[in-house]
Coordinates of C-alpha atoms in Angstrom, one line a residue:
M22 CA 273.8 109.7 -8.7
K23 CA 273.6 113.6 -7.5
S24 CA 271.7 114.9 -4.5
A25 CA 269.9 118.3 -4.2
L26 CA 269.4 117.3 -0.5
T27 CA 270.9 116.7 3.1
F28 CA 270.1 114.7 6.0
E29 CA 271.5 114.9 9.5
T30 CA 270.4 112.8 12.2
V31 CA 270.2 115.0 15.5
A32 CA 268.7 112.0 18.1
K33 CA 267.9 107.8 18.2
C34 CA 265.9 106.4 20.4
S35 CA 267.7 104.2 22.7
T36 CA 265.0 101.3 22.5
T37 CA 263.2 101.5 19.7
K38 CA 264.6 102.2 15.8
A39 CA 262.8 105.5 16.2
R40 CA 265.4 108.9 14.9
V41 CA 265.0 112.3 14.4
A42 CA 266.6 114.0 11.6
V43 CA 266.8 117.0 9.5
L44 CA 266.1 117.2 6.1
T45 CA 267.2 119.8 4.0
L46 CA 265.8 120.7 1.0
P47 CA 265.8 123.6 -2.0
H48 CA 262.8 125.2 -0.4
G49 CA 264.1 124.8 3.1
P50 CA 264.8 122.5 5.9
V51 CA 262.2 119.8 7.1
D52 CA 262.5 118.2 10.5
T53 CA 261.7 114.4 10.6
P54 CA 259.6 112.2 10.9
V55 CA 257.2 114.0 9.3
F56 CA 253.5 114.1 7.7
M57 CA 253.2 115.2 4.5
P58 CA 249.4 117.2 3.5
V59 CA 248.5 115.9 0.4
G60 CA 247.4 118.8 -2.0
T61 CA 246.3 116.6 -4.7
Q62 CA 245.6 118.9 -7.7
G63 CA 247.6 122.0 -6.2
T64 CA 245.4 122.9 -3.6
M65 CA 244.9 121.7 0.1
K66 CA 241.0 121.3 0.0
G67 CA 239.3 124.4 2.0
V68 CA 243.0 125.2 3.2
L69 CA 244.9 128.3 2.1
P70 CA 248.6 127.9 1.2
D71 CA 249.3 130.9 4.2
Q72 CA 247.2 128.8 6.3
L73 CA 249.4 125.8 5.8
E74 CA 252.5 127.7 6.8
E75 CA 251.1 129.0 9.7
L76 CA 250.7 125.2 10.9
G77 CA 254.2 125.1 10.3
C78 CA 253.4 122.6 7.5
Q79 CA 257.3 122.3 5.9
I80 CA 256.6 120.4 3.2
M81 CA 253.2 119.1 1.2
L82 CA 252.5 116.7 -1.9
N83 CA 251.4 117.4 -5.2
N84 CA 250.3 115.0 -7.9
T85 CA 251.8 114.2 -11.0
Y86 CA 249.7 112.8 -12.8
H87 CA 246.2 115.6 -11.4
L88 CA 248.7 118.8 -13.2
G89 CA 249.2 117.4 -16.0
L90 CA 245.7 116.8 -16.5
K91 CA 245.0 120.0 -15.4
P92 CA 246.0 122.9 -15.6
G93 CA 248.8 120.8 -17.8
K94 CA 252.7 121.1 -18.6
E95 CA 252.0 124.3 -21.1
T96 CA 251.0 126.0 -18.1
L97 CA 253.4 125.1 -15.7
D98 CA 256.3 126.0 -17.7
L99 CA 254.5 129.3 -18.4
V100 CA 254.0 129.9 -15.0
G101 CA 257.3 128.6 -13.6
G102 CA 256.3 125.6 -12.1
A103 CA 254.0 124.4 -9.3
H104 CA 255.4 126.1 -6.8
T105 CA 254.6 129.3 -8.1
F106 CA 251.6 128.4 -9.1
Q107 CA 249.9 127.4 -5.8
S108 CA 251.7 130.6 -3.9
W109 CA 253.4 127.9 -1.9
R110 CA 257.0 129.2 -0.6
R111 CA 257.7 125.8 1.1
N112 CA 258.9 122.0 0.3
L113 CA 257.0 119.8 -2.4
L114 CA 257.0 115.9 -3.3
T115 CA 255.5 114.6 -5.8
D116 CA 253.8 111.3 -6.6
S117 CA 254.5 109.4 -9.4
G118 CA 251.6 109.0 -10.8
G119 CA 252.1 105.4 -10.3
F120 CA 249.3 105.1 -7.3
Q121 CA 246.8 105.9 -10.1
M122 CA 247.3 102.7 -11.4
V123 CA 245.6 100.7 -8.8
S124 CA 242.8 103.7 -7.4
L125 CA 241.7 104.4 -11.4
L126 CA 242.6 100.9 -12.7
K127 CA 239.6 100.6 -14.5
L128 CA 240.8 103.7 -16.7
A129 CA 244.4 102.5 -17.5
H130 CA 246.6 100.1 -19.3
I131 CA 250.0 99.1 -18.2
T132 CA 252.7 98.1 -20.3
E133 CA 256.4 97.9 -20.1
E134 CA 256.6 101.1 -21.6
G135 CA 254.6 103.0 -19.6
V136 CA 250.7 103.2 -17.9
E137 CA 247.7 104.3 -20.5
F138 CA 245.2 106.8 -19.0
A139 CA 241.6 107.7 -20.2
S140 CA 241.4 111.5 -18.5
P141 CA 238.6 111.5 -15.9
H142 CA 238.2 114.6 -17.2
D143 CA 237.1 113.8 -21.1
G144 CA 237.5 110.6 -21.3
S145 CA 241.0 111.3 -23.6
L146 CA 244.2 108.9 -23.5
M147 CA 247.4 109.6 -22.1
M148 CA 250.6 107.6 -21.9
L149 CA 252.7 108.0 -18.4
T150 CA 256.3 106.5 -19.5
P151 CA 259.0 107.1 -16.8
E152 CA 260.4 110.1 -19.5
H153 CA 257.2 111.6 -19.3
S154 CA 256.8 111.0 -15.5
M155 CA 259.8 113.4 -15.3
E156 CA 259.8 115.6 -17.5
L157 CA 256.2 116.9 -16.5
Q158 CA 257.7 116.5 -12.2
N159 CA 260.7 118.5 -13.8
T160 CA 258.0 121.2 -14.8
I161 CA 256.2 120.7 -11.6
G162 CA 259.6 121.7 -9.9
A163 CA 259.1 119.4 -6.8
D164 CA 261.7 119.2 -4.4
I165 CA 261.6 115.6 -3.9
M166 CA 260.4 113.4 -7.1
M167 CA 258.8 110.3 -6.6
Q168 CA 260.0 107.8 -9.8
L169 CA 256.7 106.1 -11.7
D170 CA 256.7 102.4 -10.3
D171 CA 254.1 99.7 -11.7
V172 CA 252.1 100.0 -8.4
I173 CA 249.4 97.0 -7.8
S174 CA 247.1 96.4 -5.3
S175 CA 248.6 94.4 -2.3
L176 CA 246.0 91.9 -2.0
V177 CA 247.4 90.7 -5.2
S178 CA 249.8 87.6 -4.9
G179 CA 251.6 85.5 -7.7
P180 CA 253.8 85.7 -10.6
R181 CA 252.1 89.9 -11.1
V182 CA 253.9 91.2 -8.5
E183 CA 257.7 90.0 -9.0
E184 CA 256.7 91.5 -12.8
A185 CA 256.1 94.6 -10.8
M186 CA 259.0 94.2 -9.2
W187 CA 261.5 94.3 -11.2
R188 CA 259.8 96.1 -13.9
S189 CA 259.8 99.2 -11.2
I190 CA 263.6 98.6 -11.4
R191 CA 263.8 98.9 -14.7
W192 CA 261.5 101.8 -15.2
L193 CA 264.0 103.6 -12.1
D194 CA 266.3 103.4 -15.0
R195 CA 264.6 105.5 -17.4
C196 CA 263.5 107.6 -14.7
I197 CA 267.1 108.5 -13.6
K198 CA 268.5 108.8 -17.0
A199 CA 265.4 111.2 -18.1
H200 CA 265.8 113.5 -14.8
T201 CA 267.3 116.9 -16.3
K202 CA 267.5 118.3 -13.0
P203 CA 269.5 116.4 -9.9
E204 CA 270.8 119.6 -8.7
T205 CA 267.3 121.1 -7.7
Q206 CA 265.3 118.2 -7.4
N207 CA 265.8 114.7 -5.4
L208 CA 264.4 112.1 -7.1
F209 CA 263.5 109.0 -4.6
A210 CA 263.1 105.2 -5.5
I211 CA 259.9 103.1 -4.0
I212 CA 260.6 99.8 -3.2
Q213 CA 258.3 97.1 -4.1
G214 CA 257.9 93.8 -4.2
G215 CA 254.1 92.8 -2.5
L216 CA 254.0 91.0 0.8
N217 CA 256.8 88.9 0.0
I218 CA 259.9 89.5 2.0
E219 CA 262.6 88.0 -0.6
L220 CA 261.1 90.2 -3.1
R221 CA 261.7 93.0 -0.9
K222 CA 265.2 92.1 0.1
K223 CA 265.8 91.7 -3.8
C224 CA 263.5 95.0 -4.7
V225 CA 266.2 96.5 -1.8
E226 CA 269.4 95.3 -3.1
E227 CA 268.8 97.1 -6.7
M228 CA 267.6 100.1 -5.5
V229 CA 269.7 100.6 -3.0
K230 CA 272.4 100.4 -6.7
R231 CA 271.5 103.1 -7.8
D232 CA 271.9 105.6 -5.0
T233 CA 269.2 107.6 -5.1
P234 CA 268.8 110.7 -2.8
G235 CA 265.7 108.6 -0.6
Y236 CA 263.8 105.8 -0.8
A237 CA 260.5 105.4 -0.5
V238 CA 258.2 102.0 0.9
G239 CA 255.6 101.7 -1.4
G240 CA 253.3 99.0 -2.6
L241 CA 251.1 99.1 1.2
S242 CA 248.0 100.5 2.7
G243 CA 245.8 98.8 0.4
G244 CA 243.9 96.7 3.2
E245 CA 246.6 93.6 3.5
E246 CA 246.6 92.2 6.9
K247 CA 248.0 95.0 9.2
D248 CA 250.7 92.1 10.9
V249 CA 251.6 91.9 7.7
F250 CA 252.2 95.6 6.7
W251 CA 254.1 96.5 9.6
K252 CA 256.6 94.0 9.5
I253 CA 257.5 94.4 5.6
V254 CA 257.9 98.1 6.9
S255 CA 260.1 97.1 9.4
L256 CA 262.1 94.7 6.8
C257 CA 262.4 97.8 5.0
T258 CA 263.9 99.7 7.5
D259 CA 266.3 97.4 8.7
L260 CA 267.9 96.9 4.9
L261 CA 267.7 100.7 3.6
P262 CA 270.9 102.9 3.8
K263 CA 270.7 104.8 7.6
N264 CA 272.1 108.1 6.2
K265 CA 268.8 108.4 3.4
P266 CA 265.8 109.3 5.0
I267 CA 262.5 106.5 4.4
Y268 CA 259.4 107.9 3.1
C269 CA 256.4 105.2 4.4
M270 CA 253.2 106.2 1.2
G271 CA 250.1 106.2 2.3
V272 CA 250.3 106.7 6.1
G273 CA 248.2 109.0 8.0
Y274 CA 246.0 107.1 11.0
A275 CA 247.4 108.3 14.4
E276 CA 248.8 104.6 15.6
D277 CA 250.1 104.0 12.3
L278 CA 252.6 106.5 12.7
V279 CA 253.4 106.3 16.3
V280 CA 254.5 102.4 15.1
C281 CA 256.3 103.4 11.7
V282 CA 258.1 105.8 13.6
A283 CA 259.0 103.2 16.1
L284 CA 259.8 101.2 13.0
G285 CA 262.3 103.6 11.8
V286 CA 260.4 105.4 8.8
D287 CA 260.9 109.2 8.6
M288 CA 258.7 110.6 6.5
F289 CA 254.5 109.6 5.9
D290 CA 251.4 111.3 3.7
C291 CA 248.0 110.7 3.8
V292 CA 244.5 112.2 2.3
F293 CA 242.7 111.1 5.6
P294 CA 243.7 114.0 7.9
T295 CA 241.5 116.4 5.3
R296 CA 239.4 114.2 3.8
T297 CA 237.8 113.2 7.0
A298 CA 237.5 116.7 7.7
R299 CA 234.6 116.9 5.5
F300 CA 232.7 113.8 7.2
G301 CA 233.0 116.2 10.2
N302 CA 235.6 113.8 12.4
A303 CA 237.8 115.9 14.2
L304 CA 241.0 114.2 15.3
T305 CA 241.6 114.7 18.8
M306 CA 244.7 112.4 21.3
N307 CA 241.9 111.2 22.9
G308 CA 240.7 109.5 19.2
T309 CA 238.6 111.0 16.8
V310 CA 235.2 113.6 17.6
S311 CA 232.5 113.1 15.1
L312 CA 230.9 116.8 14.6
K313 CA 227.8 115.5 13.3
S314 CA 226.7 114.4 16.0
G315 CA 223.9 115.7 18.1
K316 CA 225.4 115.9 21.8
Y317 CA 227.8 119.0 20.4
A318 CA 225.3 120.8 19.3
T319 CA 225.2 122.8 22.5
D320 CA 229.2 121.9 23.6
F321 CA 230.9 125.4 23.9
G322 CA 234.2 124.1 24.2
P323 CA 236.7 124.2 21.7
I324 CA 237.0 120.7 19.2
E325 CA 240.1 119.6 21.5
E326 CA 241.2 121.3 24.8
G327 CA 245.0 122.7 24.6
C328 CA 245.5 122.6 20.8
D329 CA 246.1 126.1 19.6
C330 CA 245.2 125.7 16.1
S331 CA 242.5 128.5 15.0
T332 CA 239.8 126.8 14.9
C333 CA 239.8 125.6 18.3
K334 CA 241.6 128.8 19.5
N335 CA 238.2 130.9 17.9
Y336 CA 235.1 128.6 17.4
T337 CA 233.1 126.2 19.7
R338 CA 232.1 122.6 19.1
S339 CA 228.8 123.6 18.8
Y340 CA 229.5 126.2 15.9
V341 CA 231.7 123.6 14.0
H342 CA 228.7 120.9 14.4
L343 CA 226.1 123.3 13.3
C344 CA 228.3 123.9 10.0
V345 CA 229.4 120.2 9.4
T346 CA 225.4 119.2 9.9
T347 CA 224.3 122.3 7.1
K348 CA 227.2 121.1 4.6
D349 CA 228.7 124.1 4.8
T350 CA 231.8 123.8 3.7
V351 CA 233.3 126.6 6.7
G352 CA 232.8 122.9 8.5
C353 CA 234.8 121.3 6.2
H354 CA 237.2 123.8 6.5
L355 CA 237.6 125.1 10.3
V356 CA 238.0 121.0 10.9
S357 CA 240.9 120.5 7.9
I358 CA 242.5 123.2 9.4
H359 CA 242.4 121.6 13.1
N360 CA 243.3 118.1 11.8
L361 CA 246.4 119.0 10.2
A362 CA 247.3 120.8 12.8
F363 CA 246.6 117.2 14.8
Q364 CA 248.9 115.4 12.7
L365 CA 251.6 118.7 13.1
R366 CA 251.9 118.6 16.4
L367 CA 251.6 114.7 16.8
M368 CA 254.5 114.5 14.9
K369 CA 256.3 117.2 16.7
Q370 CA 255.6 115.1 20.3
M371 CA 257.3 112.4 18.7
R372 CA 260.0 114.2 18.0
E373 CA 260.7 116.3 21.1
S374 CA 260.1 112.3 23.0
I375 CA 263.2 111.1 20.8
E376 CA 264.9 113.8 21.5
K377 CA 264.7 113.2 25.3
D378 CA 265.5 109.9 25.1
G379 CA 261.6 109.1 26.5
F380 CA 259.8 107.4 23.2
P381 CA 259.1 104.7 24.9
A382 CA 257.1 106.1 28.1
W383 CA 255.6 108.6 25.2
I384 CA 254.0 105.5 22.9
K385 CA 252.3 103.7 25.8
Q386 CA 250.6 107.9 27.0
F387 CA 249.8 107.9 23.9
F388 CA 247.9 105.0 23.5
H389 CA 246.8 105.1 26.6
S390 CA 244.7 108.8 25.6
Y391 CA 243.6 107.3 22.3
F392 CA 242.2 104.3 23.3
G393 CA 240.6 105.8 25.8
G394 CA 242.5 103.8 29.1
D395 CA 241.1 100.8 27.7
K396 CA 244.3 98.1 26.8
S397 CA 241.5 96.0 25.5
K398 CA 241.0 98.3 22.5
Y399 CA 244.7 98.2 21.1
P400 CA 244.8 96.5 18.2
E401 CA 247.1 93.6 18.2
W402 CA 249.0 94.5 15.6
T403 CA 250.1 97.5 17.1
I404 CA 251.1 95.2 20.2
N405 CA 252.9 93.1 18.0
A406 CA 255.0 95.3 16.5
L407 CA 256.0 97.7 19.0
Q408 CA 257.5 94.4 21.0
S409 CA 259.0 94.0 17.6
V410 CA 261.4 96.9 18.8
G411 CA 261.3 97.1 22.9
V412 CA 258.1 98.7 23.8
D413 CA 255.7 96.4 25.6
L414 CA 252.1 98.1 25.1
L415 CA 250.5 95.7 28.2
K416 CA 253.1 96.3 30.7

């Protein structure tokens, strides 16, 4: 099918499957591997679009399901799409609304036609079909649109997993047919198949025949065993085309990002950095700092030494602690800025180390810092996953 992107590999790690590339989209280039912050309803909670741009963010997410409810298609049509509506000059990726099948399942009824939702706002029924998802995403104007897929929890097993996989393939065909702007918007397929290796292989085989501009690994990060998670990710990156971007959906913890980059993934998204910020948790290269703790009441250093975000340059841990403990929205704002800066800096450091072909050594240094130099704290699954691509964390 037609593509409105180019994907050029710049460097490859000589040990792992990691790579650095430039993904050029209608609203500019994106350096990969990339973490994409999630602005579900057209807003990054507590952060202005200008601030996100200042942090160096090149692409963010919106959610089709939520924007379809509010402000709705008519409003977005009138304003000319979500970029204009939220004053965002860079790239957008829209989730199709499929994930809400899992997260809002009590509100959803799934049939071959599509997914019927009860609106969380007023209880009114809304049918999200592949055609409607494409219509909404074409109106939103996202640079990357996700197909509507039949999403099930990663903990589901049995015939429902295979049913969802084949339905996702059929729905992809309907999405391709309904997509009206392939010259300016890219449709990505989503690989399903649960934790079943044979179903994943079959799904990749079928999706690749459709030749979409990129591919996502879906249906993970739902509470499955991490040793199963990484094997599914690695299987998919082995089988998917090497000349197209690979996106692992819903991944945002620092150690997960590092492992998945080593396994060959290019794109990630997660609400985690901004969600955890609302609880006063700051992400740093030395682990998570809980700014609610009383020990920061008289700590006049920055959240993280060496961080050049506006929070760390201008405010102390003591001040942020006060804002967080008094539940002032300024606290949420300041920690959100820092956490997004951390995620983007983490990705930049990985890209730089891959370009210098020093990624394995960087991984070891990252784990040493992040887990306080204590190898016994390294999650066993990360040791196993990295060992599979030639990096021994315990040496």
